[in-house]
PDB file of C-alpha atoms in Angstrom:
ATOM      1  CA  MET A 156     115.184 104.864 121.473  1.00 68.00           C
ATOM      2  CA  PRO A 157     113.996 101.885 119.312  1.00 79.00           C
ATOM      3  CA  LEU A 158     115.750 101.256 115.859  1.00 88.00           C
ATOM      4  CA  TYR A 159     112.842  99.566 114.419  1.00 96.00           C
ATOM      5  CA  SER A 160     109.203  99.690 114.709  1.00 97.00           C
ATOM      6  CA  HIS A 161     108.293  96.643 112.314  1.00 98.00           C
ATOM      7  CA  ILE A 162     110.464  93.742 111.631  1.00 98.00           C
ATOM      8  CA  LEU A 163     109.732  91.090 109.097  1.00 97.00           C
ATOM      9  CA  LEU A 164     111.255  87.621 109.502  1.00 95.00           C
ATOM     10  CA  ALA A 165     111.354  85.892 106.269  1.00 91.00           C
ATOM     11  CA  THR A 166     111.570  81.957 106.966  1.00 87.00           C
ATOM     12  CA  ASP A 167     111.498  78.817 104.502  1.00 80.00           C
ATOM     13  CA  PHE A 168     111.173  76.624 107.685  1.00 77.00           C
ATOM     14  CA  ASN A 169     114.627  75.155 106.878  1.00 71.00           C
ATOM     15  CA  SER A 170     115.954  73.637 110.131  1.00 62.00           C
ATOM     16  CA  GLU A 171     118.824  75.984 110.026  1.00 63.00           C
ATOM     17  CA  THR A 172     116.497  78.846 110.410  1.00 78.00           C
ATOM     18  CA  GLU A 173     116.569  78.586 114.193  1.00 86.00           C
ATOM     19  CA  THR A 174     119.284  80.770 114.808  1.00 87.00           C
ATOM     20  CA  VAL A 175     117.488  83.346 112.318  1.00 89.00           C
ATOM     21  CA  ILE A 176     114.239  82.991 114.180  1.00 92.00           C
ATOM     22  CA  GLN A 177     116.007  83.733 117.494  1.00 91.00           C
ATOM     23  CA  ARG A 178     117.795  86.675 116.126  1.00 92.00           C
ATOM     24  CA  ALA A 179     114.526  88.277 115.045  1.00 94.00           C
ATOM     25  CA  LYS A 180     112.808  87.619 117.882  1.00 94.00           C
ATOM     26  CA  ALA A 181     115.610  89.181 120.201  1.00 93.00           C
ATOM     27  CA  MET A 182     115.765  92.267 117.754  1.00 94.00           C
ATOM     28  CA  ALA A 183     111.819  92.575 118.110  1.00 95.00           C
ATOM     29  CA  SER A 184     112.230  92.326 121.828  1.00 92.00           C
ATOM     30  CA  SER A 185     114.938  94.749 122.546  1.00 89.00           C
ATOM     31  CA  ASN A 186     113.079  97.190 120.180  1.00 91.00           C
ATOM     32  CA  GLN A 187     109.900  96.388 121.697  1.00 92.00           C
ATOM     33  CA  CYS A 188     108.189  96.521 118.100  1.00 95.00           C
ATOM     34  CA  THR A 189     106.190  94.344 115.816  1.00 97.00           C
ATOM     35  CA  LEU A 190     107.397  91.038 114.307  1.00 97.00           C
ATOM     36  CA  SER A 191     105.754  89.738 111.485  1.00 98.00           C
ATOM     37  CA  LEU A 192     106.544  86.664 109.438  1.00 96.00           C
ATOM     38  CA  ILE A 193     106.460  85.718 105.855  1.00 95.00           C
ATOM     39  CA  HIS A 194     106.797  82.274 104.053  1.00 92.00           C
ATOM     40  CA  VAL A 195     106.337  82.535 100.149  1.00 89.00           C
ATOM     41  CA  ILE A 196     105.430  79.776  98.222  1.00 87.00           C
ATOM     42  CA  GLU A 197     106.710  79.837  94.512  1.00 80.00           C
ATOM     43  CA  PRO A 198     104.201  78.220  91.872  1.00 77.00           C
ATOM     44  CA  ILE A 199     105.721  75.193  90.314  1.00 69.00           C
ATOM     45  CA  SER A 200     105.497  76.765  86.935  1.00 63.00           C
ATOM     46  CA  ILE A 201     107.656  79.359  88.006  1.00 58.00           C
ATOM     47  CA  ALA A 202     110.276  77.290  90.032  1.00 56.00           C
ATOM     48  CA  TYR A 203     110.844  75.278  87.039  1.00 58.00           C
ATOM     49  CA  GLY A 204     110.252  77.872  84.408  1.00 59.00           C
ATOM     50  CA  GLY A 205     107.657  76.452  82.116  1.00 58.00           C
ATOM     51  CA  GLU A 206     103.991  75.274  81.979  1.00 58.00           C
ATOM     52  CA  PHE A 207     102.858  71.789  82.949  1.00 57.00           C
ATOM     53  CA  PRO A 208     100.682  69.658  81.040  1.00 59.00           C
ATOM     54  CA  ILE A 209      99.012  68.175  84.059  1.00 61.00           C
ATOM     55  CA  ASP A 210      96.972  69.832  86.678  1.00 67.00           C
ATOM     56  CA  LEU A 211      98.940  71.189  89.609  1.00 68.00           C
ATOM     57  CA  GLY A 212      96.030  72.522  91.544  1.00 73.00           C
ATOM     58  CA  ASP A 213      96.102  69.767  94.248  1.00 78.00           C
ATOM     59  CA  LEU A 214      99.824  69.969  94.798  1.00 78.00           C
ATOM     60  CA  HIS A 215      99.740  73.621  95.090  1.00 79.00           C
ATOM     61  CA  LYS A 216      96.675  73.426  97.656  1.00 84.00           C
ATOM     62  CA  GLU A 217      98.926  70.843  99.560  1.00 85.00           C
ATOM     63  CA  LEU A 218     101.803  72.995  99.716  1.00 85.00           C
ATOM     64  CA  GLU A 219      99.618  75.958 100.619  1.00 89.00           C
ATOM     65  CA  LYS A 220      98.250  73.889 103.305  1.00 91.00           C
ATOM     66  CA  GLN A 221     101.339  72.737 104.809  1.00 90.00           C
ATOM     67  CA  GLY A 222     102.888  76.228 104.383  1.00 90.00           C
ATOM     68  CA  ARG A 223      99.990  77.680 106.445  1.00 92.00           C
ATOM     69  CA  GLU A 224     100.406  74.956 109.315  1.00 93.00           C
ATOM     70  CA  ARG A 225     104.178  75.366 109.672  1.00 91.00           C
ATOM     71  CA  LEU A 226     103.674  79.217 109.775  1.00 93.00           C
ATOM     72  CA  SER A 227     100.887  78.840 112.412  1.00 94.00           C
ATOM     73  CA  GLU A 228     103.199  76.555 114.496  1.00 93.00           C
ATOM     74  CA  LEU A 229     106.004  79.202 114.277  1.00 92.00           C
ATOM     75  CA  ALA A 230     103.800  82.090 114.865  1.00 95.00           C
ATOM     76  CA  GLY A 231     102.313  80.270 118.188  1.00 95.00           C
ATOM     77  CA  LYS A 232     106.029  79.757 119.245  1.00 92.00           C
ATOM     78  CA  LEU A 233     106.574  83.292 119.022  1.00 93.00           C
ATOM     79  CA  ALA A 234     103.400  84.659 120.090  1.00 94.00           C
ATOM     80  CA  ILE A 235     102.686  86.582 116.874  1.00 95.00           C
ATOM     81  CA  PRO A 236      99.244  87.042 115.898  1.00 96.00           C
ATOM     82  CA  GLU A 237      97.446  85.596 112.714  1.00 93.00           C
ATOM     83  CA  ALA A 238      97.210  89.158 111.232  1.00 95.00           C
ATOM     84  CA  ASN A 239     100.931  89.497 111.349  1.00 97.00           C
ATOM     85  CA  CYS A 240     101.632  86.208 109.233  1.00 96.00           C
ATOM     86  CA  TYR A 241     101.966  86.380 105.589  1.00 97.00           C
ATOM     87  CA  LEU A 242     101.717  83.258 103.205  1.00 95.00           C
ATOM     88  CA  GLU A 243     102.109  84.452 100.024  1.00 94.00           C
ATOM     89  CA  ILE A 244     102.321  82.690  96.543  1.00 90.00           C
ATOM     90  CA  GLY A 245     104.538  84.285  93.936  1.00 89.00           C
ATOM     91  CA  LEU A 246     108.153  85.283  93.315  1.00 86.00           C
ATOM     92  CA  THR A 247     109.863  85.112  96.900  1.00 84.00           C
ATOM     93  CA  GLU A 248     111.781  88.546  96.607  1.00 84.00           C
ATOM     94  CA  LYS A 249     108.858  90.236  94.977  1.00 89.00           C
ATOM     95  CA  GLU A 250     106.295  89.052  97.682  1.00 93.00           C
ATOM     96  CA  ILE A 251     108.595  89.730 100.697  1.00 93.00           C
ATOM     97  CA  LEU A 252     109.267  93.383  99.255  1.00 93.00           C
ATOM     98  CA  ARG A 253     105.516  93.822  98.702  1.00 96.00           C
ATOM     99  CA  ILE A 254     104.573  92.847 102.119  1.00 97.00           C
ATOM    100  CA  ALA A 255     107.465  94.840 103.696  1.00 97.00           C
ATOM    101  CA  LYS A 256     106.351  98.000 101.597  1.00 96.00           C
ATOM    102  CA  ASP A 257     102.602  97.475 102.302  1.00 97.00           C
ATOM    103  CA  ASN A 258     103.231  97.186 105.867  1.00 97.00           C
ATOM    104  CA  SER A 259     105.660  99.604 106.596  1.00 97.00           C
ATOM    105  CA  VAL A 260     108.329  97.176 107.675  1.00 97.00           C
ATOM    106  CA  ASP A 261     111.686  98.948 108.622  1.00 95.00           C
ATOM    107  CA  LEU A 262     113.890  95.730 108.903  1.00 96.00           C
ATOM    108  CA  ILE A 263     113.953  92.331 107.007  1.00 94.00           C
ATOM    109  CA  VAL A 264     115.411  89.527 108.658  1.00 93.00           C
ATOM    110  CA  VAL A 265     117.044  86.643 106.410  1.00 87.00           C
ATOM    111  CA  GLY A 266     119.040  84.060 106.841  1.00 81.00           C
ATOM    112  CA  SER A 267     122.624  83.594 105.355  1.00 74.00           C
ATOM    113  CA  HIS A 268     124.602  80.459 104.700  1.00 64.00           C
ATOM    114  CA  SER A 269     128.353  80.364 105.451  1.00 48.00           C
ATOM    115  CA  LYS A 270     129.127  78.579 102.403  1.00 50.00           C
ATOM    116  CA  HIS A 271     126.840  79.741 100.031  1.00 48.00           C
ATOM    117  CA  GLY A 272     126.229  83.433 101.035  1.00 45.00           C
ATOM    118  CA  LEU A 273     122.511  84.214 100.950  1.00 46.00           C
ATOM    119  CA  SER A 274     121.850  81.909  98.266  1.00 42.00           C
ATOM    120  CA  LEU A 275     120.923  78.639 100.242  1.00 41.00           C
ATOM    121  CA  LEU A 276     117.980  79.868 102.513  1.00 44.00           C
ATOM    122  CA  LEU A 277     116.011  81.988 100.151  1.00 44.00           C
ATOM    123  CA  GLY A 278     117.441  81.312  96.877  1.00 44.00           C
ATOM    124  CA  SER A 279     119.126  83.899  94.790  1.00 57.00           C
ATOM    125  CA  THR A 280     116.112  86.121  95.606  1.00 59.00           C
ATOM    126  CA  ALA A 281     117.726  87.187  99.059  1.00 61.00           C
ATOM    127  CA  ASN A 282     120.223  88.896  96.881  1.00 66.00           C
ATOM    128  CA  ALA A 283     117.316  90.845  95.297  1.00 71.00           C
ATOM    129  CA  ILE A 284     115.896  91.562  98.604  1.00 79.00           C
ATOM    130  CA  LEU A 285     119.261  93.128  99.802  1.00 76.00           C
ATOM    131  CA  HIS A 286     119.458  95.276  96.689  1.00 76.00           C
ATOM    132  CA  HIS A 287     115.805  96.368  96.492  1.00 81.00           C
ATOM    133  CA  ALA A 288     114.647  96.800  99.883  1.00 86.00           C
ATOM    134  CA  GLU A 289     113.430 100.096 100.760  1.00 88.00           C
ATOM    135  CA  CYS A 290     114.404  99.405 104.609  1.00 92.00           C
ATOM    136  CA  ASP A 291     117.430  97.753 106.339  1.00 92.00           C
ATOM    137  CA  VAL A 292     118.048  94.299 106.015  1.00 90.00           C
ATOM    138  CA  LEU A 293     119.694  91.786 108.457  1.00 91.00           C
ATOM    139  CA  ALA A 294     121.439  88.800 107.083  1.00 87.00           C
ATOM    140  CA  VAL A 295     121.746  86.596 109.991  1.00 88.00           C
ATOM    141  CA  ARG A 296     124.693  84.134 109.289  1.00 84.00           C
ATOM    142  CA  VAL A 297     123.682  80.304 109.804  1.00 79.00           C
ATOM    143  CA  ARG A 298     126.080  77.813 110.567  1.00 69.00           C
ATOM    144  CA  LYS A 299     125.375  74.155 109.368  1.00 58.00           C
ATOM    145  CA  GLY A 300     124.311  71.882 112.135  1.00 45.00           C
ATOM    146  CA  LYS A 301     123.478  74.691 114.540  1.00 40.00           C
TER     147      LYS A 301
ATOM    148  CA  MET B 266     120.628  89.053 126.549  1.00 68.00           C
ATOM    149  CA  PRO B 267     122.915  90.994 124.113  1.00 78.00           C
ATOM    150  CA  LEU B 268     122.555  90.045 120.392  1.00 88.00           C
ATOM    151  CA  TYR B 269     126.234  90.918 119.467  1.00 96.00           C
ATOM    152  CA  SER B 270     129.405  91.493 121.262  1.00 97.00           C
ATOM    153  CA  HIS B 271     131.494  93.328 118.669  1.00 98.00           C
ATOM    154  CA  ILE B 272     130.030  95.329 115.937  1.00 98.00           C
ATOM    155  CA  LEU B 273     132.166  96.598 112.923  1.00 97.00           C
ATOM    156  CA  LEU B 274     131.136  99.643 111.186  1.00 95.00           C
ATOM    157  CA  ALA B 275     132.423 100.005 107.554  1.00 91.00           C
ATOM    158  CA  THR B 276     132.423 103.800 106.559  1.00 87.00           C
ATOM    159  CA  ASP B 277     133.390 105.381 103.412  1.00 79.00           C
ATOM    160  CA  PHE B 278     132.702 108.889 104.746  1.00 77.00           C
ATOM    161  CA  ASN B 279     130.238 109.662 102.305  1.00 71.00           C
ATOM    162  CA  SER B 280     127.992 112.420 103.777  1.00 62.00           C
ATOM    163  CA  GLU B 281     125.074 110.139 103.585  1.00 62.00           C
ATOM    164  CA  THR B 282     126.362 107.487 105.885  1.00 78.00           C
ATOM    165  CA  GLU B 283     125.282 109.506 108.978  1.00 86.00           C
ATOM    166  CA  THR B 284     122.168 107.205 109.187  1.00 87.00           C
ATOM    167  CA  VAL B 285     124.442 104.077 109.091  1.00 89.00           C
ATOM    168  CA  ILE B 286     126.814 105.702 111.542  1.00 92.00           C
ATOM    169  CA  GLN B 287     123.723 106.545 114.142  1.00 91.00           C
ATOM    170  CA  ARG B 288     122.157 102.885 113.377  1.00 92.00           C
ATOM    171  CA  ALA B 289     125.424 101.296 114.275  1.00 94.00           C
ATOM    172  CA  LYS B 290     125.821 103.390 117.329  1.00 94.00           C
ATOM    173  CA  ALA B 291     122.432 102.672 118.545  1.00 93.00           C
ATOM    174  CA  MET B 292     122.926  98.813 117.927  1.00 94.00           C
ATOM    175  CA  ALA B 293     126.173  99.023 119.695  1.00 95.00           C
ATOM    176  CA  SER B 294     124.441 101.122 122.583  1.00 92.00           C
ATOM    177  CA  SER B 295     121.575  98.541 122.865  1.00 89.00           C
ATOM    178  CA  ASN B 296     123.830  95.682 123.062  1.00 91.00           C
ATOM    179  CA  GLN B 297     126.240  97.197 125.392  1.00 92.00           C
ATOM    180  CA  CYS B 298     129.009  96.070 122.961  1.00 95.00           C
ATOM    181  CA  THR B 299     132.070  97.138 121.678  1.00 97.00           C
ATOM    182  CA  LEU B 300     132.106  99.399 118.319  1.00 97.00           C
ATOM    183  CA  SER B 301     134.836  99.535 115.932  1.00 98.00           C
ATOM    184  CA  LEU B 302     135.497 101.378 112.601  1.00 96.00           C
ATOM    185  CA  ILE B 303     136.797 100.445 109.579  1.00 95.00           C
ATOM    186  CA  HIS B 304     137.771 102.604 106.652  1.00 92.00           C
ATOM    187  CA  VAL B 305     139.597 100.953 103.513  1.00 89.00           C
ATOM    188  CA  ILE B 306     141.696 102.784 101.031  1.00 87.00           C
ATOM    189  CA  GLU B 307     142.054 101.060  97.823  1.00 80.00           C
ATOM    190  CA  PRO B 308     145.231 101.507  96.148  1.00 77.00           C
ATOM    191  CA  ILE B 309     145.109 103.286  92.993  1.00 69.00           C
ATOM    192  CA  SER B 310     146.678 100.764  91.006  1.00 63.00           C
ATOM    193  CA  ILE B 311     143.906  98.300  92.371  1.00 58.00           C
ATOM    194  CA  ALA B 312     141.067 100.910  91.672  1.00 56.00           C
ATOM    195  CA  TYR B 313     142.175 101.342  88.021  1.00 59.00           C
ATOM    196  CA  GLY B 314     143.350  98.080  87.423  1.00 59.00           C
ATOM    197  CA  GLY B 315     146.934  98.752  86.030  1.00 58.00           C
ATOM    198  CA  GLU B 316     150.319 100.010  86.932  1.00 59.00           C
ATOM    199  CA  PHE B 317     151.074 103.701  86.618  1.00 57.00           C
ATOM    200  CA  PRO B 318     154.460 104.643  85.339  1.00 59.00           C
ATOM    201  CA  ILE B 319     154.365 107.711  87.661  1.00 61.00           C
ATOM    202  CA  ASP B 320     155.386 107.508  91.594  1.00 67.00           C
ATOM    203  CA  LEU B 321     152.047 107.430  93.190  1.00 68.00           C
ATOM    204  CA  GLY B 322     153.670 107.353  96.741  1.00 73.00           C
ATOM    205  CA  ASP B 323     152.774 111.027  97.776  1.00 78.00           C
ATOM    206  CA  LEU B 324     149.174 110.554  96.499  1.00 78.00           C
ATOM    207  CA  HIS B 325     148.856 107.608  98.497  1.00 79.00           C
ATOM    208  CA  LYS B 326     150.394 108.931 101.617  1.00 84.00           C
ATOM    209  CA  GLU B 327     147.867 111.861 101.252  1.00 85.00           C
ATOM    210  CA  LEU B 328     144.904 109.681 101.081  1.00 85.00           C
ATOM    211  CA  GLU B 329     146.093 107.791 104.189  1.00 89.00           C
ATOM    212  CA  LYS B 330     146.617 111.009 105.853  1.00 91.00           C
ATOM    213  CA  GLN B 331     143.174 112.164 104.968  1.00 90.00           C
ATOM    214  CA  GLY B 332     141.527 108.712 105.577  1.00 90.00           C
ATOM    215  CA  ARG B 333     143.306 108.692 109.052  1.00 92.00           C
ATOM    216  CA  GLU B 334     142.091 112.288 109.995  1.00 93.00           C
ATOM    217  CA  ARG B 335     138.380 111.574 109.142  1.00 91.00           C
ATOM    218  CA  LEU B 336     138.578 108.293 110.853  1.00 93.00           C
ATOM    219  CA  SER B 337     139.931 109.836 114.024  1.00 94.00           C
ATOM    220  CA  GLU B 338     137.266 112.669 113.536  1.00 93.00           C
ATOM    221  CA  LEU B 339     134.492 109.936 113.526  1.00 92.00           C
ATOM    222  CA  ALA B 340     136.041 107.980 116.404  1.00 95.00           C
ATOM    223  CA  GLY B 341     136.158 111.057 118.426  1.00 95.00           C
ATOM    224  CA  LYS B 342     132.562 111.780 117.794  1.00 92.00           C
ATOM    225  CA  LEU B 343     131.469 108.050 118.720  1.00 93.00           C
ATOM    226  CA  ALA B 344     133.934 107.768 121.865  1.00 94.00           C
ATOM    227  CA  ILE B 345     135.698 104.850 120.225  1.00 95.00           C
ATOM    228  CA  PRO B 346     139.308 104.648 121.219  1.00 96.00           C
ATOM    229  CA  GLU B 347     142.063 104.407 118.700  1.00 93.00           C
ATOM    230  CA  ALA B 348     142.699 100.570 119.200  1.00 95.00           C
ATOM    231  CA  ASN B 349     139.212  99.922 117.621  1.00 97.00           C
ATOM    232  CA  CYS B 350     139.824 101.995 114.454  1.00 96.00           C
ATOM    233  CA  TYR B 351     141.081 100.101 111.288  1.00 97.00           C
ATOM    234  CA  LEU B 352     142.518 102.183 108.580  1.00 95.00           C
ATOM    235  CA  GLU B 353     143.407  99.556 106.110  1.00 94.00           C
ATOM    236  CA  ILE B 354     144.923  99.426 102.602  1.00 90.00           C
ATOM    237  CA  GLY B 355     143.792  97.013 100.206  1.00 89.00           C
ATOM    238  CA  LEU B 356     140.656  95.528  98.538  1.00 86.00           C
ATOM    239  CA  THR B 357     137.685  96.957 100.627  1.00 84.00           C
ATOM    240  CA  GLU B 358     135.696  93.683 101.147  1.00 84.00           C
ATOM    241  CA  LYS B 359     139.061  91.553 101.647  1.00 89.00           C
ATOM    242  CA  GLU B 360     140.125  94.127 104.335  1.00 93.00           C
ATOM    243  CA  ILE B 361     136.748  94.379 106.136  1.00 93.00           C
ATOM    244  CA  LEU B 362     136.256  90.498 106.514  1.00 93.00           C
ATOM    245  CA  ARG B 363     139.875  90.145 107.674  1.00 96.00           C
ATOM    246  CA  ILE B 364     139.504  92.638 110.475  1.00 97.00           C
ATOM    247  CA  ALA B 365     135.972  91.206 111.131  1.00 97.00           C
ATOM    248  CA  LYS B 366     137.433  87.585 111.512  1.00 96.00           C
ATOM    249  CA  ASP B 367     140.629  88.688 113.381  1.00 97.00           C
ATOM    250  CA  ASN B 368     138.708  90.422 116.007  1.00 97.00           C
ATOM    251  CA  SER B 369     135.799  88.340 116.646  1.00 97.00           C
ATOM    252  CA  VAL B 370     133.259  90.822 115.135  1.00 97.00           C
ATOM    253  CA  ASP B 371     129.767  89.436 115.084  1.00 95.00           C
ATOM    254  CA  LEU B 372     128.059  91.894 113.195  1.00 96.00           C
ATOM    255  CA  ILE B 373     129.286  94.076 110.191  1.00 94.00           C
ATOM    256  CA  VAL B 374     127.229  97.133 109.511  1.00 92.00           C
ATOM    257  CA  VAL B 375     127.347  98.633 106.032  1.00 87.00           C
ATOM    258  CA  GLY B 376     125.160 101.257 104.070  1.00 81.00           C
ATOM    259  CA  SER B 377     122.900 100.312 101.210  1.00 74.00           C
ATOM    260  CA  HIS B 378     121.413 102.581  98.697  1.00 64.00           C
ATOM    261  CA  SER B 379     117.667 102.963  97.684  1.00 48.00           C
ATOM    262  CA  LYS B 380     118.551 103.181  93.911  1.00 49.00           C
ATOM    263  CA  HIS B 381     121.649 101.124  93.562  1.00 48.00           C
ATOM    264  CA  GLY B 382     121.210  98.609  96.439  1.00 45.00           C
ATOM    265  CA  LEU B 383     124.409  98.228  98.126  1.00 46.00           C
ATOM    266  CA  SER B 384     126.666  99.220  95.362  1.00 42.00           C
ATOM    267  CA  LEU B 385     126.908 102.743  96.050  1.00 41.00           C
ATOM    268  CA  LEU B 386     128.568 103.249  99.202  1.00 44.00           C
ATOM    269  CA  LEU B 387     130.969 100.448  99.458  1.00 44.00           C
ATOM    270  CA  GLY B 388     131.220  99.524  95.884  1.00 45.00           C
ATOM    271  CA  SER B 389     130.347  96.089  94.480  1.00 57.00           C
ATOM    272  CA  THR B 390     132.422  94.969  97.462  1.00 59.00           C
ATOM    273  CA  ALA B 391     129.544  95.234  99.949  1.00 61.00           C
ATOM    274  CA  ASN B 392     127.967  92.368  97.816  1.00 66.00           C
ATOM    275  CA  ALA B 393     131.115  90.263  98.616  1.00 71.00           C
ATOM    276  CA  ILE B 394     131.030  91.041 102.254  1.00 79.00           C
ATOM    277  CA  LEU B 395     127.269  89.795 102.313  1.00 76.00           C
ATOM    278  CA  HIS B 396     128.294  86.678 100.610  1.00 76.00           C
ATOM    279  CA  HIS B 397     131.296  86.020 102.532  1.00 81.00           C
ATOM    280  CA  ALA B 398     131.028  87.361 105.798  1.00 86.00           C
ATOM    281  CA  GLU B 399     131.475  84.732 108.675  1.00 88.00           C
ATOM    282  CA  CYS B 400     129.037  86.912 110.786  1.00 92.00           C
ATOM    283  CA  ASP B 401     125.776  88.770 110.530  1.00 92.00           C
ATOM    284  CA  VAL B 402     125.575  91.771 108.249  1.00 90.00           C
ATOM    285  CA  LEU B 403     123.118  94.521 108.824  1.00 91.00           C
ATOM    286  CA  ALA B 404     122.774  96.600 105.350  1.00 87.00           C
ATOM    287  CA  VAL B 405     121.314 100.078 106.415  1.00 88.00           C
ATOM    288  CA  ARG B 406     119.375 101.698 103.740  1.00 84.00           C
ATOM    289  CA  VAL B 407     120.327 105.097 103.047  1.00 79.00           C
ATOM    290  CA  ARG B 408     118.168 107.745 101.457  1.00 69.00           C
ATOM    291  CA  LYS B 409     119.532 110.617  99.467  1.00 58.00           C
ATOM    292  CA  GLY B 410     119.645 113.779 101.003  1.00 46.00           C
ATOM    293  CA  LYS B 411     119.128 112.437 104.472  1.00 40.00           C
TER     294      LYS B 411
END
């Protein structure tokens, strides 16, 4: 009996996330279930905690464009249809939890770093995912340089 | 290809851990890998942060006896040999991480609670497991009354 029916892989496109990607892929494959991808872009005003006196519109558009391209590329590699790729703008934890809930995700896969626990790949937000997720969470340990 | 070769299920025998047990069992089964059990008894002097003026020896012996019986019972249900059952006395996080490391565990399975994140089943120690584990960690969400 499959353990999971819908797995959500949260990625920040760090080069070290290859292990995480492979683990999520294998989990989806062994459960013969849907695999979705999410990448969250945090608005600069959120990341830096304040408002900027200059127009950041162009920079945000560029970030979004790059994010979309990389998400597309990864989706292509994993043969994931576009409908299962989520590029969201907002607070990482909030967006991941929202997408997980709205799409009946039963396992969220995130990367965890050996030296810094979960903090490096997804920021301190991974902590919040672990604490507030309404589904299972698999923290995949990523080794530096692997 | 199996994802994991040695899974360690950390249990506190809470009645709600049945979901966690079933998940660990299914993960071990789908990976055709070794499943080990660990239960940690925290000495009362650690749990309450001080030394007691009375002899707690008998109480500790009783706790250990009960722990051993329940671990045996669970091992029996899951057909896990005694050699793969660890009843440890000490700080929960430290013991789980030590046993995981010493036995080349590549996935630790712990319970997570919907309302309190990971804090309820294994105490705040689960947090430490997630942050300091040298292997993957699967936090299984447990619903009250299930």
